[in-house]
CSV table of C-alpha atoms and ligand atoms in Angstrom, one decimal:
chain,number,residue,atom,x,y,z
L,19,MET,CA,0.0,0.0,0.0
L,20,SER,CA,1.3,3.4,-0.8
L,21,PHE,CA,0.5,6.2,1.7
L,22,VAL,CA,-0.5,9.6,0.3
L,23,PHE,CA,2.0,11.2,2.7
L,24,THR,CA,4.7,9.9,5.0
L,25,PRO,CA,2.9,8.5,8.1
L,26,PRO,CA,4.0,9.9,11.5
L,27,PRO,CA,6.4,7.8,13.6
L,28,VAL,CA,4.9,5.3,16.0
L,29,PRO,CA,4.9,7.0,19.5
L,30,ALA,CA,7.2,5.0,21.7
L,31,VAL,CA,8.6,5.0,25.3
L,32,PRO,CA,12.1,3.7,26.1
L,33,THR,CA,12.3,0.8,28.5
L,34,ALA,CA,14.7,0.4,31.4
L,35,GLY,CA,16.2,-2.7,29.8
L,36,GLY,CA,16.8,-1.3,26.4
L,37,GLY,CA,14.5,-1.1,23.4
L,38,SER,CA,11.3,0.9,23.1
L,39,PHE,CA,7.7,0.2,23.9
L,40,PRO,CA,5.4,1.2,21.0
L,41,VAL,CA,2.3,3.0,22.3
L,42,HIS,CA,-1.1,1.9,21.0
L,43,ARG,CA,-3.6,3.7,23.2
L,44,ILE,CA,-3.4,5.7,26.5
L,45,TYR,CA,-6.2,4.9,28.9
L,46,CYS,CA,-6.6,6.9,32.1
L,47,VAL,CA,-8.6,6.2,35.3
L,48,GLY,CA,-10.4,9.1,37.0
L,49,ARG,CA,-10.4,9.5,40.8
L,50,ASN,CA,-8.7,6.4,41.9
L,51,TYR,CA,-7.4,7.5,45.3
L,52,ALA,CA,-9.9,8.2,48.0
L,53,GLU,CA,-8.3,11.4,49.3
L,54,HIS,CA,-8.0,12.8,45.7
L,55,ALA,CA,-11.7,11.9,45.0
L,56,ARG,CA,-12.7,13.8,48.1
L,57,GLU,CA,-10.5,16.9,47.2
L,58,MET,CA,-12.4,16.9,43.8
L,59,GLY,CA,-15.7,16.8,45.7
L,60,HIS,CA,-16.7,13.1,45.3
L,61,SER,CA,-17.3,10.1,47.5
L,62,ASP,CA,-14.5,7.6,47.6
L,63,ARG,CA,-15.9,4.4,46.1
L,64,ASP,CA,-17.5,5.3,42.8
L,65,PRO,CA,-17.1,2.6,40.1
L,66,PRO,CA,-14.0,3.2,38.0
L,67,PHE,CA,-14.4,5.4,34.9
L,68,PHE,CA,-12.0,6.1,32.0
L,69,PHE,CA,-10.9,8.6,29.5
L,70,MET,CA,-8.2,8.6,26.9
L,71,LYS,CA,-5.3,10.6,25.6
L,72,PRO,CA,-4.0,10.2,22.1
L,73,ALA,CA,-1.0,7.9,21.8
L,74,ASP,CA,1.2,10.8,20.6
L,75,ALA,CA,0.5,12.7,23.8
L,76,VAL,CA,3.4,10.8,25.4
L,77,LEU,CA,6.5,12.8,26.4
L,78,PRO,CA,9.1,10.2,27.1
L,79,VAL,CA,11.9,11.3,29.5
L,80,ALA,CA,15.1,9.3,29.9
L,81,GLU,CA,16.3,8.3,33.4
L,82,GLY,CA,18.3,11.2,34.8
L,83,ALA,CA,17.2,13.6,32.1
L,84,VAL,CA,14.9,16.6,32.5
L,85,GLY,CA,12.1,16.6,30.0
L,86,GLU,CA,10.7,19.8,28.6
L,87,MET,CA,7.0,20.2,28.3
L,88,ALA,CA,5.8,23.2,26.3
L,89,TRP,CA,3.2,25.4,27.9
L,90,PRO,CA,0.0,24.2,26.2
L,91,GLY,CA,-1.9,27.5,26.2
L,92,LEU,CA,-5.7,27.9,26.7
L,93,THR,CA,-5.3,27.6,30.5
L,94,ASP,CA,-4.6,29.5,33.6
L,95,ASP,CA,-4.6,26.4,35.7
L,96,LEU,CA,-2.3,23.6,34.4
L,97,HIS,CA,-2.3,20.8,37.0
L,98,HIS,CA,0.1,18.0,37.7
L,99,GLU,CA,-1.2,14.5,38.5
L,100,VAL,CA,1.5,11.9,39.3
L,101,GLU,CA,0.4,8.4,38.4
L,102,LEU,CA,1.6,4.8,38.2
L,103,VAL,CA,1.5,3.7,34.5
L,104,ALA,CA,0.8,0.1,33.7
L,105,ALA,CA,2.1,-0.9,30.2
L,106,ILE,CA,0.2,-3.7,28.6
L,107,GLY,CA,2.3,-6.4,26.8
L,108,SER,CA,-0.5,-8.8,25.8
L,109,GLY,CA,-4.0,-7.9,25.1
L,110,GLY,CA,-7.4,-9.4,25.6
L,111,ARG,CA,-11.1,-9.0,26.2
L,112,ASP,CA,-12.9,-9.8,29.5
L,113,ILE,CA,-9.7,-10.4,31.3
L,114,PRO,CA,-10.4,-11.9,34.8
L,115,VAL,CA,-8.9,-10.0,37.8
L,116,GLU,CA,-6.8,-12.9,38.8
L,117,GLN,CA,-5.2,-13.1,35.3
L,118,ALA,CA,-4.7,-9.4,34.8
L,119,ALA,CA,-1.1,-9.3,36.1
L,120,GLN,CA,0.0,-11.6,33.3
L,121,HIS,CA,-0.9,-8.9,30.8
L,122,VAL,CA,1.3,-6.2,32.3
L,123,TRP,CA,4.7,-5.8,30.5
L,124,GLY,CA,6.0,-3.2,32.9
L,125,HIS,CA,5.4,0.0,34.9
L,126,ALA,CA,6.5,3.6,34.7
L,127,VAL,CA,6.1,6.9,36.5
L,128,GLY,CA,3.7,9.2,34.5
L,129,LEU,CA,2.1,12.6,34.7
L,130,ASP,CA,-1.5,13.2,33.6
L,131,MET,CA,-1.2,16.9,32.9
L,132,THR,CA,-4.6,18.6,33.0
L,133,ARG,CA,-6.0,22.0,32.0
L,134,ARG,CA,-8.1,22.0,35.2
L,135,ASP,CA,-10.0,25.2,34.4
L,136,LEU,CA,-11.1,23.7,31.0
L,137,GLN,CA,-12.0,20.4,32.7
L,138,ALA,CA,-14.2,22.2,35.2
L,139,GLN,CA,-15.9,24.1,32.4
L,140,MET,CA,-16.5,20.9,30.4
L,141,LYS,CA,-17.9,19.2,33.5
L,142,ARG,CA,-20.3,22.0,34.2
L,143,GLN,CA,-21.6,21.8,30.6
L,144,GLY,CA,-21.6,18.0,30.5
L,145,ARG,CA,-19.1,17.9,27.7
L,146,PRO,CA,-16.2,15.6,27.0
L,147,TRP,CA,-12.8,16.2,28.7
L,148,CYS,CA,-10.6,15.8,25.6
L,149,ILE,CA,-9.6,19.5,25.5
L,150,ALA,CA,-8.6,19.4,29.2
L,151,LYS,CA,-6.7,16.0,29.1
L,152,GLY,CA,-5.7,15.1,25.6
L,153,PHE,CA,-3.4,17.8,24.3
L,154,GLU,CA,0.2,17.5,23.1
L,155,GLN,CA,2.8,16.4,25.6
L,156,SER,CA,0.0,15.9,28.2
L,157,ALA,CA,1.4,12.5,29.2
L,158,PRO,CA,5.0,12.8,30.3
L,159,ILE,CA,6.4,9.3,31.2
L,160,GLY,CA,9.7,7.9,32.5
L,161,PRO,CA,11.3,4.6,31.3
L,162,ILE,CA,9.1,1.5,31.5
L,163,HIS,CA,10.6,-1.0,33.9
L,164,PRO,CA,9.8,-4.6,33.0
L,165,ALA,CA,7.6,-6.4,35.4
L,166,ALA,CA,9.8,-9.4,34.9
L,167,ARG,CA,12.4,-7.5,37.0
L,168,THR,CA,10.2,-5.4,39.4
L,169,GLY,CA,7.4,-7.9,39.9
L,170,VAL,CA,3.8,-6.5,40.0
L,171,LEU,CA,3.7,-3.2,41.9
L,172,ARG,CA,0.9,-3.3,44.5
L,173,ARG,CA,2.4,-1.0,47.1
L,174,GLY,CA,5.1,1.6,47.4
L,175,ALA,CA,5.4,5.4,47.8
L,176,ILE,CA,4.2,7.7,45.0
L,177,MET,CA,5.1,11.3,45.2
L,178,LEU,CA,5.6,14.6,43.3
L,179,ALA,CA,7.4,17.8,44.2
L,180,VAL,CA,7.4,21.1,42.4
L,181,ASN,CA,10.6,23.2,42.7
L,182,GLY,CA,11.7,21.0,45.6
L,183,VAL,CA,8.5,21.4,47.6
L,184,GLN,CA,6.4,18.2,48.0
L,185,ARG,CA,2.9,18.5,46.6
L,186,GLN,CA,1.6,15.0,46.2
L,187,HIS,CA,2.3,11.9,48.4
L,188,GLY,CA,0.5,8.6,48.6
L,189,ASP,CA,0.9,4.8,48.4
L,190,LEU,CA,0.0,2.5,45.6
L,191,ALA,CA,-1.7,0.3,48.2
L,192,ASP,CA,-4.3,3.1,48.5
L,193,LEU,CA,-5.6,2.8,44.9
L,194,ILE,CA,-9.4,2.4,45.1
L,195,TRP,CA,-9.3,0.1,42.0
L,196,SER,CA,-6.1,-1.9,41.8
L,197,VAL,CA,-4.2,-2.3,38.6
L,198,ASP,CA,-5.6,-5.8,38.3
L,199,GLU,CA,-9.2,-4.6,38.8
L,200,THR,CA,-8.7,-1.7,36.4
L,201,ILE,CA,-7.4,-4.1,33.6
L,202,ALA,CA,-10.4,-6.3,34.2
L,203,ALA,CA,-12.8,-3.4,34.0
L,204,LEU,CA,-11.1,-1.8,30.9
L,205,SER,CA,-11.1,-5.1,29.0
L,206,ARG,CA,-14.8,-5.4,29.4
L,207,ALA,CA,-15.3,-2.1,27.6
L,208,TRP,CA,-12.4,-2.2,25.1
L,209,LEU,CA,-10.2,-4.9,23.5
L,210,LEU,CA,-6.9,-4.3,25.3
L,211,GLN,CA,-3.9,-4.6,23.0
L,212,PRO,CA,-0.1,-4.8,23.4
L,213,GLY,CA,1.2,-1.2,23.6
L,214,ASP,CA,-1.7,0.2,25.6
L,215,LEU,CA,-0.7,2.4,28.6
L,216,ILE,CA,-2.9,2.8,31.6
L,217,TYR,CA,-2.5,5.9,33.7
L,218,THR,CA,-4.0,4.5,37.0
L,219,GLY,CA,-5.0,7.7,38.8
L,220,THR,CA,-3.5,10.3,41.1
L,221,PRO,CA,-3.2,10.7,44.9
L,222,ALA,CA,-4.3,13.9,46.7
L,223,GLY,CA,-2.4,17.1,46.4
L,224,VAL,CA,-2.9,18.1,42.7
L,225,GLY,CA,-2.1,21.7,41.9
L,226,ALA,CA,-1.0,24.2,39.4
L,227,VAL,CA,2.4,24.7,37.7
L,228,ARG,CA,3.7,27.7,35.8
L,229,ARG,CA,6.3,28.2,33.1
L,230,GLY,CA,9.8,27.5,34.5
L,231,ASP,CA,8.5,25.1,37.2
L,232,LEU,CA,10.4,21.8,37.7
L,233,MET,CA,8.2,18.8,38.5
L,234,GLU,CA,10.0,15.8,40.1
L,235,ALA,CA,7.9,12.7,40.4
L,236,ALA,CA,8.9,9.3,41.8
L,237,ILE,CA,7.5,5.9,42.6
L,238,GLU,CA,9.3,3.4,44.8
L,239,GLY,CA,10.9,0.8,42.6
L,240,LEU,CA,10.6,2.8,39.4
L,241,GLY,CA,13.0,5.7,39.9
L,242,GLY,CA,12.1,9.3,39.1
L,243,LEU,CA,10.6,11.5,36.3
L,244,ARG,CA,11.7,15.1,36.0
L,245,VAL,CA,9.9,17.6,33.7
L,246,ARG,CA,10.2,21.3,33.4
L,247,VAL,CA,7.4,23.4,32.0
L,248,VAL,CA,8.8,25.7,29.4
X,308,MN,MN1,-5.3,11.5,36.3
């Protein structure tokens, strides 16, 4: 088949063991830590719900490097959300909870960057969140660490600091819907495929960043992710 123009490159994220993980889709879980659900004005055990970012929203950042995220515009309230990312290595439909871990290729530290003011406006009007969540470079991500090395991550500290001041802190054990439960729920709604990334939700303490701010995120066992807003 001949394309009518050169297709864009496949979005990809470097892995800790060498080689790159080609990205198929980016699924995100809303309100998945009780304290964050409460800070957003909701009860803490609603069923999981999902939204997506385009695959080319990833902003891969190498270990030890400082990524640069361009100011996206259209907002006065650009928020950080540090999240555990599960990278799917084998797909499936209706995956049982107890088999979900077998589908995880690895994990990474991610940021679900959010134009909070636009999100609030869309919520008020009952409209989709795409403009608030799915813009360019809205999904910074560190190297993907193979689960074969780290094991399945079910607990461990997750945190984010801005300009050296801690903003977010939580533990993966406090996820309302575990990674396994999330995979099971997602695979009832979509055919999960190799290359899918799942941003699993953020702990409390979300807040705004401005141009020049340095975000430093970390998850126990996965190292760090540093991104400057430029
Ligand atoms: Mn999020």
